[in-house]
Coordinates of C-alpha atoms and ligand atoms in Angstrom, one line a residue:
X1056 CA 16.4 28.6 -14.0
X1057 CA 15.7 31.8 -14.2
X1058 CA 14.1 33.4 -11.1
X1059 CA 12.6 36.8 -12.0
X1060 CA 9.3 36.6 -13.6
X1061 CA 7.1 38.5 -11.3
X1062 CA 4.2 39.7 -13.1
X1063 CA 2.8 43.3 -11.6
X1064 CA -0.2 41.3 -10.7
X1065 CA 1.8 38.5 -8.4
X1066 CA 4.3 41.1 -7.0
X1067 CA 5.0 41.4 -2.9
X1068 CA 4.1 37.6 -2.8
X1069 CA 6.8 35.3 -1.8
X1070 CA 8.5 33.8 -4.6
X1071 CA 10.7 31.1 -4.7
X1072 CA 12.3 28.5 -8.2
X1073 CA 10.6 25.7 -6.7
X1074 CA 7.9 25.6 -4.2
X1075 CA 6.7 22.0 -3.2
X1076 CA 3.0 21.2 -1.9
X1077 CA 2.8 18.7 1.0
X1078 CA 5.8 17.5 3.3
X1079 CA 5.5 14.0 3.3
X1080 CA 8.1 11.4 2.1
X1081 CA 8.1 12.9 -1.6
X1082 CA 7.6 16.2 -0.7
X1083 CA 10.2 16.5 1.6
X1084 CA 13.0 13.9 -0.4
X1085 CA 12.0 16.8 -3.5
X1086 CA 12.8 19.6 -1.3
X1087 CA 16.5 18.0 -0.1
X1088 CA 17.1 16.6 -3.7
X1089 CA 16.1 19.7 -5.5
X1090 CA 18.8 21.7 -3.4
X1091 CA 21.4 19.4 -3.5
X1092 CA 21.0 19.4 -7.4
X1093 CA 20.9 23.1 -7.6
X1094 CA 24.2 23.0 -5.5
X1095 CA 25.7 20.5 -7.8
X1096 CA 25.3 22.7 -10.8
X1097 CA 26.2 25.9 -8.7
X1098 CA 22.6 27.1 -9.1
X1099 CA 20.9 29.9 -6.7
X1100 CA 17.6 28.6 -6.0
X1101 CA 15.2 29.4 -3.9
X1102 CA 13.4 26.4 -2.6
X1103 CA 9.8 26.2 -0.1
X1104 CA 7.3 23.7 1.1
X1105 CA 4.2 24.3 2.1
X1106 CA 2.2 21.3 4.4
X1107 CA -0.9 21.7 6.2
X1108 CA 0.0 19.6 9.3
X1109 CA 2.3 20.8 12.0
X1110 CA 4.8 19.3 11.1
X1111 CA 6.2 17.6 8.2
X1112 CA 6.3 13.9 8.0
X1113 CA 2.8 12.8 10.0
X1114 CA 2.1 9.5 7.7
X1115 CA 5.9 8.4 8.1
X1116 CA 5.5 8.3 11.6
X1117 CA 2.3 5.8 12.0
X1118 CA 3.8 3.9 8.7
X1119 CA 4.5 -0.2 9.7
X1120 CA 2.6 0.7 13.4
X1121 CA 4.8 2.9 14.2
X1122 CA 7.9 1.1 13.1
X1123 CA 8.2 2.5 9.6
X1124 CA 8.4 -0.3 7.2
X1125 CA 10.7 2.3 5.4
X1126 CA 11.9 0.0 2.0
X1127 CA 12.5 -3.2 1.0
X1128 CA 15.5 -5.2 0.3
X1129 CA 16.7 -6.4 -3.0
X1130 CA 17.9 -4.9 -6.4
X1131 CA 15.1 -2.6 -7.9
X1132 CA 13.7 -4.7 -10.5
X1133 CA 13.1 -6.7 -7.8
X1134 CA 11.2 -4.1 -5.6
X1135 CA 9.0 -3.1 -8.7
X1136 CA 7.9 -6.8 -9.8
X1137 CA 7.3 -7.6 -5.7
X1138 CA 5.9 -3.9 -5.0
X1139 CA 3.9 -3.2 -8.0
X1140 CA 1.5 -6.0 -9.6
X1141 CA 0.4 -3.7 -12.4
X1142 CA 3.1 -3.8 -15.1
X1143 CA 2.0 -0.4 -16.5
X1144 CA 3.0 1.2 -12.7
X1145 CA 5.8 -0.3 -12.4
X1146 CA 7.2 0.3 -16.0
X1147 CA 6.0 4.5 -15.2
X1148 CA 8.2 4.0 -11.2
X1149 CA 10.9 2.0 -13.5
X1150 CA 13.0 5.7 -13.7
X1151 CA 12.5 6.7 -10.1
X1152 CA 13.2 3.7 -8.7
X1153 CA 17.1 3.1 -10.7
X1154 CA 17.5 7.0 -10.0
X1155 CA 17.3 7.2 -5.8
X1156 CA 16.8 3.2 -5.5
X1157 CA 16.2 1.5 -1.7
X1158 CA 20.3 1.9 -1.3
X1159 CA 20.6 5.6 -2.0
X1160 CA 17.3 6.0 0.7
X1161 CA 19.3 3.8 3.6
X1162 CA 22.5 5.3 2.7
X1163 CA 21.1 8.6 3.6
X1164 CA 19.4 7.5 6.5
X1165 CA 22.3 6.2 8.1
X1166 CA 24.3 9.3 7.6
X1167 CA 21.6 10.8 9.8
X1168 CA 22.6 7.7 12.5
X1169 CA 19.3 5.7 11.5
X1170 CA 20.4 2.1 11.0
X1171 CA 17.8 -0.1 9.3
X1172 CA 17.2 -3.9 9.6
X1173 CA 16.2 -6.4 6.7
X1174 CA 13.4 -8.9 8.1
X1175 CA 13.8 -12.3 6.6
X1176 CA 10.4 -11.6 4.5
X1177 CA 12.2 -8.8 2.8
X1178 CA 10.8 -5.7 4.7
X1179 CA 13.1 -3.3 6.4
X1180 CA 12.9 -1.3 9.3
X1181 CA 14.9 1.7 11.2
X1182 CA 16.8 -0.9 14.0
X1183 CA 15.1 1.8 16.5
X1184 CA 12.2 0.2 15.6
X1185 CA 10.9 4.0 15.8
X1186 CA 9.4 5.3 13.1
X1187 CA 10.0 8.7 14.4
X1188 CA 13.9 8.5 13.6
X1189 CA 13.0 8.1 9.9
X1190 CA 10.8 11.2 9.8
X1191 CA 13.6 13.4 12.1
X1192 CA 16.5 12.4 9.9
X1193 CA 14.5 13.7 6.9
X1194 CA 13.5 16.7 9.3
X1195 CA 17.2 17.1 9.8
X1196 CA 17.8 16.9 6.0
X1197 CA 15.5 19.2 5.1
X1198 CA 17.0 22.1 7.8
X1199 CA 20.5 21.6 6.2
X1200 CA 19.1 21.9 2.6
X1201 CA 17.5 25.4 3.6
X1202 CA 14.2 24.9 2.6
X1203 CA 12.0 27.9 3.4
X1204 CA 9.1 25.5 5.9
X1205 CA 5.9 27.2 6.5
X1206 CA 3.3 24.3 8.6
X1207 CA 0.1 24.8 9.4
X1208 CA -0.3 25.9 5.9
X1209 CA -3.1 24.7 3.9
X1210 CA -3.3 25.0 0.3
X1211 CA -6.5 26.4 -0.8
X1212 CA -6.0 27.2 -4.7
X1213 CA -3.2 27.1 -7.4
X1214 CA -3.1 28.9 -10.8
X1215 CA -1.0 29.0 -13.3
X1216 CA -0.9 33.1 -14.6
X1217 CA 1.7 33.2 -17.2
X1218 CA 4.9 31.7 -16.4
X1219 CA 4.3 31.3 -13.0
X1220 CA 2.5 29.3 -10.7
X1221 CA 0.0 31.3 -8.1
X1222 CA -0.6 29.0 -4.9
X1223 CA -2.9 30.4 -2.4
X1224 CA -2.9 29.2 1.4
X1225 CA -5.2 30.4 4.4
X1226 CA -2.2 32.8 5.1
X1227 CA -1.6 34.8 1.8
X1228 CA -0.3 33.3 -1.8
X1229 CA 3.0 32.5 -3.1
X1230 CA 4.0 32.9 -6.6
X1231 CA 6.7 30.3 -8.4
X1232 CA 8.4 29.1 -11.3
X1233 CA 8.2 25.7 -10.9
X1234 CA 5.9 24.1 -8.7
X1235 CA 5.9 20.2 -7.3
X1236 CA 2.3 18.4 -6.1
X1237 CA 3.5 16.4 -3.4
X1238 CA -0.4 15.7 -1.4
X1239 CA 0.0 12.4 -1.3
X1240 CA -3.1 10.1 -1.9
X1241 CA -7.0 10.3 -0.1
X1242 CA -7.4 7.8 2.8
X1243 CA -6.0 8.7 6.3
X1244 CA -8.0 12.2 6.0
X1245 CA -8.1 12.9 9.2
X1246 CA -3.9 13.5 9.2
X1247 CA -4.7 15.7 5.9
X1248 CA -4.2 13.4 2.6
X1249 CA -7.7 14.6 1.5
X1250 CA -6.9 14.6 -2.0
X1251 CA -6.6 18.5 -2.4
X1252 CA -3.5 17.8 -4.9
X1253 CA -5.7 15.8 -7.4
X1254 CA -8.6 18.8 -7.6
X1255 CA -4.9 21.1 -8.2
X1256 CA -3.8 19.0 -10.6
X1257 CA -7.1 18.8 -12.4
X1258 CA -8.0 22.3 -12.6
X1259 CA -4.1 22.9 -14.1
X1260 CA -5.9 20.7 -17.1
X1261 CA -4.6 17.0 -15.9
X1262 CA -7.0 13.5 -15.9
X1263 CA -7.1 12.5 -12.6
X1264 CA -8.1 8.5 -12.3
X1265 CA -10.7 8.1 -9.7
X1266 CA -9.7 7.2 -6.4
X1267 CA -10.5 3.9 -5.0
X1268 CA -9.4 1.9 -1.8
X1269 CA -6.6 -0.3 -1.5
X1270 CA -4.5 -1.8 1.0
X1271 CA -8.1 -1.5 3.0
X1272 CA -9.7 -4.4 5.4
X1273 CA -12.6 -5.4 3.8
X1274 CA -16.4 -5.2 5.3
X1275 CA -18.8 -8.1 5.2
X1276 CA -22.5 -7.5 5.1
X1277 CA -22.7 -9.9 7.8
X1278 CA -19.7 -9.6 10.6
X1279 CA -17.5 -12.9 11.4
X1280 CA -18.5 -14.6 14.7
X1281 CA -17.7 -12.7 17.4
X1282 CA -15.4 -16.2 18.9
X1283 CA -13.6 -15.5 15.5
X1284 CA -11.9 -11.6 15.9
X1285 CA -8.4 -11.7 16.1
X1286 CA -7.9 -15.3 14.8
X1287 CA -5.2 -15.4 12.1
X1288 CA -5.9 -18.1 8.6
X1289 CA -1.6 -18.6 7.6
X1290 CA -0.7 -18.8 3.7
X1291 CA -4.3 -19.5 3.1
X1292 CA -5.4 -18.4 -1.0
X1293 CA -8.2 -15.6 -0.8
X1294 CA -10.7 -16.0 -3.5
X1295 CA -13.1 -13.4 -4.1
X1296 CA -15.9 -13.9 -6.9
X1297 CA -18.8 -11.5 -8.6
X1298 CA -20.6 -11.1 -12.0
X1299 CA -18.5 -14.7 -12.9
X1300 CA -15.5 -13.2 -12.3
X1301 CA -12.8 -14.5 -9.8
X1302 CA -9.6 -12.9 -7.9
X1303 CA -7.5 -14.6 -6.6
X1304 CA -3.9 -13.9 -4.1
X1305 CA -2.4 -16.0 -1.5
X1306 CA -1.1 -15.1 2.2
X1307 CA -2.6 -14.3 5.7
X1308 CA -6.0 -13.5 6.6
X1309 CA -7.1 -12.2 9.8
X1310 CA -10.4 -12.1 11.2
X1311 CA -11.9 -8.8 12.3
X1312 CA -15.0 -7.7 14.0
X1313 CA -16.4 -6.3 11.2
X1314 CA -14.5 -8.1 8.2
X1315 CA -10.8 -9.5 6.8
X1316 CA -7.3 -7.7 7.7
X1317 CA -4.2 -9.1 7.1
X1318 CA -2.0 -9.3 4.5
X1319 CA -3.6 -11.3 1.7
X1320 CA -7.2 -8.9 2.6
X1321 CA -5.2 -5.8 2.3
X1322 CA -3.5 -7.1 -1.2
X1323 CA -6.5 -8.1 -2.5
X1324 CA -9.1 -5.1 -1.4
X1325 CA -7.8 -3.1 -4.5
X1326 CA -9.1 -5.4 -7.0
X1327 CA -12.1 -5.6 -4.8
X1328 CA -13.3 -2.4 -4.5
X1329 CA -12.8 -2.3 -8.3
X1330 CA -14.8 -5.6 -8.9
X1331 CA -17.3 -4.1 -6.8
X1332 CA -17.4 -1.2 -8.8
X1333 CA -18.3 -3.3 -11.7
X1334 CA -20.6 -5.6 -10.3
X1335 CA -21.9 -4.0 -7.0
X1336 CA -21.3 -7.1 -5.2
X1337 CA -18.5 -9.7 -4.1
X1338 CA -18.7 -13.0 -2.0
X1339 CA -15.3 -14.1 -0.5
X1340 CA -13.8 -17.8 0.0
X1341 CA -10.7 -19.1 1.6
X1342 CA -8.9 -22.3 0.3
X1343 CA -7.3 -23.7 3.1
X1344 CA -5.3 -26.1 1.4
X1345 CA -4.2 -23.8 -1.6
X1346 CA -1.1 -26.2 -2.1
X1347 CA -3.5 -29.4 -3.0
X1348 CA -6.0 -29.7 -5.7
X1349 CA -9.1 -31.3 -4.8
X1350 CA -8.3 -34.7 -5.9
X1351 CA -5.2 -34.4 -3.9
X1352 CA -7.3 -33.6 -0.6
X1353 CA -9.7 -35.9 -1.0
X1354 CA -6.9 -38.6 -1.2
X1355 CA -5.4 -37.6 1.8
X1356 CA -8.6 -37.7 3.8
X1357 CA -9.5 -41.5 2.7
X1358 CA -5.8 -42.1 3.7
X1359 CA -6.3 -40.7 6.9
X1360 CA -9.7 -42.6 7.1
X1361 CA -8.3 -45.6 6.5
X1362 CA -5.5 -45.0 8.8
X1363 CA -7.1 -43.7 11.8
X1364 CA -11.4 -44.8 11.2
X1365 CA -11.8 -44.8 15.2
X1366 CA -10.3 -41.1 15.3
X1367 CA -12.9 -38.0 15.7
X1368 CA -12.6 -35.9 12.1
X1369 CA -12.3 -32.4 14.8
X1370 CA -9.3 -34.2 16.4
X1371 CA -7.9 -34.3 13.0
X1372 CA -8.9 -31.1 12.4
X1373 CA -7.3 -29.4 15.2
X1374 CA -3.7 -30.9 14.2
X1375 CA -3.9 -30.9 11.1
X1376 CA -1.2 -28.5 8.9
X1377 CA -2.6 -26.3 6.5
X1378 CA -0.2 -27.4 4.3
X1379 CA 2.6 -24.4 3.3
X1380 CA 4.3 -26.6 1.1
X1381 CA 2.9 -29.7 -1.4
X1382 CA 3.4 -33.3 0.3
X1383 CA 3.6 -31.4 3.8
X1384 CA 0.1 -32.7 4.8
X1385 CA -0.3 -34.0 7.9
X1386 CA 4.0 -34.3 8.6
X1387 CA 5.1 -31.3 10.1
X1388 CA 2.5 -29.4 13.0
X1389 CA 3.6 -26.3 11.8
X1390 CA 0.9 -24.2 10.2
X1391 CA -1.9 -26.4 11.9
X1392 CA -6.3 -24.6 11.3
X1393 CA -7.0 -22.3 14.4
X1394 CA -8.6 -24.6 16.5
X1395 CA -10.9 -21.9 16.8
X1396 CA -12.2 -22.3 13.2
X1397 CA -12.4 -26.2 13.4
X1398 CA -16.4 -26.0 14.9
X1399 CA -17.0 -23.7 12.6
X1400 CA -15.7 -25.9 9.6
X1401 CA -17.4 -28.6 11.3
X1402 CA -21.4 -26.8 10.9
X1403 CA -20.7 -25.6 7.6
X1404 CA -20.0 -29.2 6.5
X1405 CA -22.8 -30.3 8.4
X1406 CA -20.8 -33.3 10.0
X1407 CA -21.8 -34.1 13.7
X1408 CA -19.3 -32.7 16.6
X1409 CA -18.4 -36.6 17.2
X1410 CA -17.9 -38.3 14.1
X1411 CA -15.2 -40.3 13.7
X1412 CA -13.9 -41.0 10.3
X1413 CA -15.4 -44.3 10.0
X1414 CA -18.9 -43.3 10.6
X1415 CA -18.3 -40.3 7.9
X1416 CA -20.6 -41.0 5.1
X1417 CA -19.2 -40.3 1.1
X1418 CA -21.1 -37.4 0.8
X1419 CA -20.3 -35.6 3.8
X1420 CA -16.5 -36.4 3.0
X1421 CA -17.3 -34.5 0.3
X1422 CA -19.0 -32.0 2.0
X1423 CA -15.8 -31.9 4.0
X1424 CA -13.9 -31.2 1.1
X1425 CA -15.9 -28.9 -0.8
X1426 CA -15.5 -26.4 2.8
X1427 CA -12.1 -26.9 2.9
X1428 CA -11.3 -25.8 -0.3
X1429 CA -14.2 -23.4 -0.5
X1430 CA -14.8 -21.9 3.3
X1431 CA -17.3 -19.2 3.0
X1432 CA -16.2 -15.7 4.6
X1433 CA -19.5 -14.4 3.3
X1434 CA -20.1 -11.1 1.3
X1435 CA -18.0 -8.0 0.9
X1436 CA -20.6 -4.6 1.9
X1437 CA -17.6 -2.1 2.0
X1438 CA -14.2 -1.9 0.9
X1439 CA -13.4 1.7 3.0
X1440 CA -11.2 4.1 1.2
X1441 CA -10.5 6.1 4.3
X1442 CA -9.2 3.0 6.3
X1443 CA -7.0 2.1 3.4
X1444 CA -2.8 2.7 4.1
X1445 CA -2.9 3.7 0.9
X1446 CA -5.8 5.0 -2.0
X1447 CA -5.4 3.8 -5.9
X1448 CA -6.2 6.1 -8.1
X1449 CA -4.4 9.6 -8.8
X1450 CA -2.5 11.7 -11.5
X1451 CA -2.8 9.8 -14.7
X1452 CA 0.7 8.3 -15.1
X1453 CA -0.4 8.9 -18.8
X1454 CA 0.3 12.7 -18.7
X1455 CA 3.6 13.0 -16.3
X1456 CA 7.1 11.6 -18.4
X1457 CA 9.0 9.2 -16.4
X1458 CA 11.7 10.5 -16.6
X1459 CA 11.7 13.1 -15.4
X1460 CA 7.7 13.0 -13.9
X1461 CA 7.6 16.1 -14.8
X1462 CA 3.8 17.1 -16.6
X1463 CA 3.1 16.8 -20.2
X1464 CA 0.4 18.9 -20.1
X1465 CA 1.7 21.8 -18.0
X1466 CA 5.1 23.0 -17.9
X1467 CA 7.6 23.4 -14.9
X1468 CA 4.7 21.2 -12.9
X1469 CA 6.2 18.1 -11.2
X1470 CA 4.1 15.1 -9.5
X1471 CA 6.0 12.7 -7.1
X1472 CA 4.5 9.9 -4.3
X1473 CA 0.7 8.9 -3.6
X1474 CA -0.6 11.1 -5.7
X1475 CA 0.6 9.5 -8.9
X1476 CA -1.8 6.8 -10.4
X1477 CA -0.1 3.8 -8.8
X1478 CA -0.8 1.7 -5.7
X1479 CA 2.2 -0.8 -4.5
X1480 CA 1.9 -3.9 -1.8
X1481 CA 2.6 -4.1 1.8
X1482 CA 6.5 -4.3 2.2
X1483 CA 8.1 -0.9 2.3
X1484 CA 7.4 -0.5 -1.6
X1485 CA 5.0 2.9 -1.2
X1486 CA 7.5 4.8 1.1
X1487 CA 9.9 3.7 -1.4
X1488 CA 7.8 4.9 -4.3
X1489 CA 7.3 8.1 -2.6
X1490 CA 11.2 8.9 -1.8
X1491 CA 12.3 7.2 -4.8
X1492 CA 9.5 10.1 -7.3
X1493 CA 10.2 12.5 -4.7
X1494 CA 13.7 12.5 -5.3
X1495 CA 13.4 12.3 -9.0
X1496 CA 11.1 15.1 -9.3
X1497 CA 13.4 17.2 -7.4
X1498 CA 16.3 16.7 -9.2
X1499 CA 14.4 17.5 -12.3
X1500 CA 13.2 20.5 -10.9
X1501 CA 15.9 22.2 -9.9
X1502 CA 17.2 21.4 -13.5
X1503 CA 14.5 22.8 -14.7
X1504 CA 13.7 20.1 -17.2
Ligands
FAD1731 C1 -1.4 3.6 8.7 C2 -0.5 3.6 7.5 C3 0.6 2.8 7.6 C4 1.5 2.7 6.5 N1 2.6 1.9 6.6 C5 3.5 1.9 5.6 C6 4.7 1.2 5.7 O1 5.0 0.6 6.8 N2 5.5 1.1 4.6 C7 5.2 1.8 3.4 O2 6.0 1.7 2.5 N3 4.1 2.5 3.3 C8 3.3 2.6 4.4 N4 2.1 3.4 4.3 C9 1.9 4.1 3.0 C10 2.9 5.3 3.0 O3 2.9 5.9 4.3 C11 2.4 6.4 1.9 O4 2.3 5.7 0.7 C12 3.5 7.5 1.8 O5 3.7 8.1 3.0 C13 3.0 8.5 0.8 O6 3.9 9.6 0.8 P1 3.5 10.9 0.1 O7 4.6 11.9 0.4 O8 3.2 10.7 -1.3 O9 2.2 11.4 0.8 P2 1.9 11.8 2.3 O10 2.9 11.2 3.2 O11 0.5 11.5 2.6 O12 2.2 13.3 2.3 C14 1.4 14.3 1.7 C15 1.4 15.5 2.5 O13 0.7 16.5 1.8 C16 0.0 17.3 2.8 N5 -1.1 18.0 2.1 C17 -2.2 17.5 1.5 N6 -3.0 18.4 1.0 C18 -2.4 19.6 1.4 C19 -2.8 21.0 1.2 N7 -3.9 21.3 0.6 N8 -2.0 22.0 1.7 C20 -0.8 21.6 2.3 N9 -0.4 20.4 2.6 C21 -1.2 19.4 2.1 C22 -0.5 16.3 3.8 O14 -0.8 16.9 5.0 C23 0.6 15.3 3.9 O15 1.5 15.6 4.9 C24 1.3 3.5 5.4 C25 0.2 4.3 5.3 C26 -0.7 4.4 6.4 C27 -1.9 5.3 6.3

C-alpha cells in the first residue's frame, strides 16, 4: 500500500497506512494482525490506534465479572449457531470466525503465558481467573507489533479528503490511507462506548441500524417483592407477550430489585426491547415446568393427590423439582422452586396457606396449574440500553463484505467488533466476534484489499 498521498492541505499531520479507532478487543487484535500481515508480505507499514480511555482494553477487563469469559469451546460452526441466533449475523461473522477462530485467539493467549479453562457449559476462562491477564497479553502484543498508541485520545471528527482519511482528536488530526472503526457498540458509556464510531461511519455515507439494548436486565413497571431479590428460577422457559405476539427462550432467571437478570432475561431482553418498540408494551411469564405440557402437569398433580391427600400442597411445593428433564417430576430433589417463591405461588393461585391436597377443590387445582405454567412476573417498563453487556444495532452488515469487512460504500474503510450490526449470547461469543473481525479486518487492511 502505498504510503505517500499527503495532500498540501493534510501535510505536518501524522500519517500512518492504517490507523485504527478504539483499543478494545477488535481494535487492538487489528492493530497486531495488521502488522504481522504487513511483515508476512515484507510490507513497511505504518500502523496507530487511537482510544479515548487510558488505556487500551477497559471492557476486556470487567468482561465475565472480572473473569473474562474470553471464548467459547467447540468448532466454529458451532460457536456461530450457539453465539448468534440471527442466521443473517452469523452467515456475515461466518468469514471472521473460520479466519482467527476461538483456537487461533487461545493459541495466542497462551504464548503470552495466559492459560484458559473450558467450563463444562462451554464458556472459557483465563485459569487466572483474572481478566486483567487477557487484556495485558494483548497489551504485550500490541508493544511487540509496534503500534504507534496515543490514550486519552478522543476522536472528535473523520473525513475522508481525497484518498485519505482526516481523523481529528482533542489533540490535533491525523491523516491515513486506510482507516479501521473499531468503537465498539453504545451501552457501558461511562467506560466510553458512546457510539461515536456509528455517527463516523454515517457521516462517511454508511446506514447505521438503530441501536437497541440487549443482553440488558429488564425493568418492570411494578418491582418484584422485596423477599424476592436475589432469588434464582433454574431452566425455567421465559415467555414474554404484546400486541398478540409471544417470545419465548429457556434458562435462568434471577430476581432483581427492580426487574429480571440472569441468563434467560439477558437472552431474551433483545427481542424485548424490540417488541417493545413495536408495541410499547410487554407482560412477562415464567413456565416452571417448561418440560411438561399442561395435561402432563395436571396428571402429576392428581397423582400426587391421590398419593399423598393428607399432605399440605406448600409442603409439596417446597420439594418439589422443577423438572430439568421430562419424567423427572417429583424423583430427583435436584432443581426443587425456591422455597421463597412457594407463598407467592400459593396467593396468586388463591389456595389457602394450609390446604392439603384433599381439601383442594377442581378448580383451584386448576388454578394451580394455570400459575405454574403461567407465573406472572408482571410488565416490562424499561429494557436499559446503557446496562446492557452489549447494544444491538450498528454498521449495517449490508454495506461491509465479509470477507474481508472491509466497506462497500467507502474504500480503504474497515469495520470490526460491536460496532457491526450483530449482537451474540452470553458465553464468550462477543469477545470472540470482536477478536475474531478484528483480526480479519486487520489482515485485510494491511493488504490493502
Ligand atoms: C459488563 C460487561 C461484561 C461483559 N462480559 C463479557 C464476557 O464475559 N464475554 C464476552 O464475550 N463478552 C462480554 N462482554 C461484551 C464484550 O466485552 C464486548 O462485546 C467486546 O468487548 C466488544 O469489543 P469491541 O472492541 O468491539 O468494543 P470495545 O471493547 O467497547 O472497544 C471500543 C473502544 O473504542 C473506544 N472509543 C469509542 N469511541 C471513541 C472515540 N471517539 N475516540 C477514541 N476511542 C473511542 C472506547 O473507549 C473503547 O475502548 C461484556 C460487556 C460488558 C459491558
Amino acid at each position: 500500500m502505498s504510503i505517500n498521498k499527503t495532500t498540501a492541505e493534510t501535510a505536518g499531520q501524522p500519517h500512518s497506512t492504517i490507523l485504527i479507532i478504539g483499543g478494545g478487543a477488535a481494535g487492538m487484535a487489528a492493530a497486531i494482525a495488521a502488522r504481522r500481515s504487513a511483515k508476512a508480505s515484507g510490507q513497511s507499514c505504518s500502523i496507530t490506534i487511537l482510544e479515548r480511555n487510558a488505556r487500551p482494553g477497559t471492557k476486556i477487563r470487567i468482561s465475565g465479572g472480572g473473569k473474562c469469559n474470553v471464548t467459547h469451546s467447540g468448532t466454529p460452526a458451532e460457536l456461530l449457531e450457539q453465539g448468534f441466533l440471527r442466521r443473517n449475523e452469523a452467515r456475515f461473522l461466518r468469514h471472521a470466525f473460520y479466519s482467527f477462530s476461538n483456537s487461533d485467539l487461545l493459541a495466542l493467549l497462551i504464548l503470552r503465558g495466559v492459560e484458559t479453562e473450558a467450563r463444562p457449559d462451554g464458556k472459557v476462562f483465563p485459569l487466572s481467573g483474572d481478566a486483567a491477564t487477557v487484556a495485558r497479553a494483548f497489551e504485550e502484543l500490541l508493544r511487540e507489533s509496534m503500534v504507534q498508541q496515543h490514550y486519552s485520545c478522543l476522536v472528535r471528527r473523520v473525513e475522508r479528503k481525497g484518498e485519505l482519511f482526516v481523523v481529528t482528536t482533542a489533540d490535533g488530526a491525523f491523516t491515513a490511507d486506510c482507516l479501521i472503526l473499531a468503537t465498539g457498540g453504545v451501552s457501558w458509556s461511562k467506560i466510553g462506548t458512546t457510539g461515536d464510531g456509528l455517527a463516523f461511519a454515517r457521516e462517511l455515507g454508511h446506514t447505521i441500524t438503530k441501536p437497541s439494548a440487549a443482553l440488558a436486565p429488564l425493568y418492570t413497571i411494578k418491582a418484584p417483592p422485596a423477599s424476592l431479590s436475589g432469588l434464582a428460577l433454574r431452566a425455567i422457559s421465559l415467555v414474554a407477550t404484546a400486541g398478540g405476539r409471544s417470545l419465548e427462550r429457556r434458562g435462568d432467571l434471577l430476581f432483581t430489585h427492580r426487574g429480571f437478570s440472569g441468563p434467560v432475561a439477558l437472552s431474551l431482553s433483545r427481542d424485548i426491547a424490540e417488541l417493545m418498540g413495536e408495541q410499547g408494551n410487554c407482560t412477562l411469564y415464567a413456565d416452571l415446568f417448561p418440560e411438561q405440557s399442561s395435561a402432563e402437569l395436571e396428571d402429576e398433580l392428581l397423582r400426587q393427590a391421590r398419593r399423598s391427600g393428607a399432605q399440605m400442597v406448600r409442603k409439596f411445593l417446597q420439594a418439589c423439582p422443577i423438572a430439568p428433564h421430562k419424567g423427572s417430576f417429583c424423583v430427583a430433589l435436584q432443581g426443587t422452586l425456591p422455597t421463597a417463591l412457594v407463598p407467592f405461588i400459593m396467593r396468586h393461585a388463591g389456595l389457602e396457606n394450609d390446604v392439603t391436597w384433599s381439601g383442594l377443590a377442581r378448580e383451584k387445582r386448576q388454578s394451580l396449574l394455570s400459575v405454574l405454567k403461567r407465573f406472572s412476573l408482571g410488565d416490562v417498563r424499561d429494557v436499559p440500553l446503557d446496562l446492557g453487556e452489549i447494544s444491538a444495532g450498528g454498521v449495517s452488515l449490508a454495506e461491509v463484505n465479509p470477507k474481508t469487512l472491509c466497506s462497500r460504500v467507502v474504500p480503504n474503510l474497515y469495520f470490526c467488533g460491536e460496532l457491526l450490526d450483530y449482537a451474540g449470547e452470553i458465553g464468550g461469543f462477543n469477545l470472540q466476534a470482536a477478536f475474531s473481525t478484528g483480526w480479519m479486518a486487520g489482515v485485510n487492511a494491511a493488504r490493502g484489499s
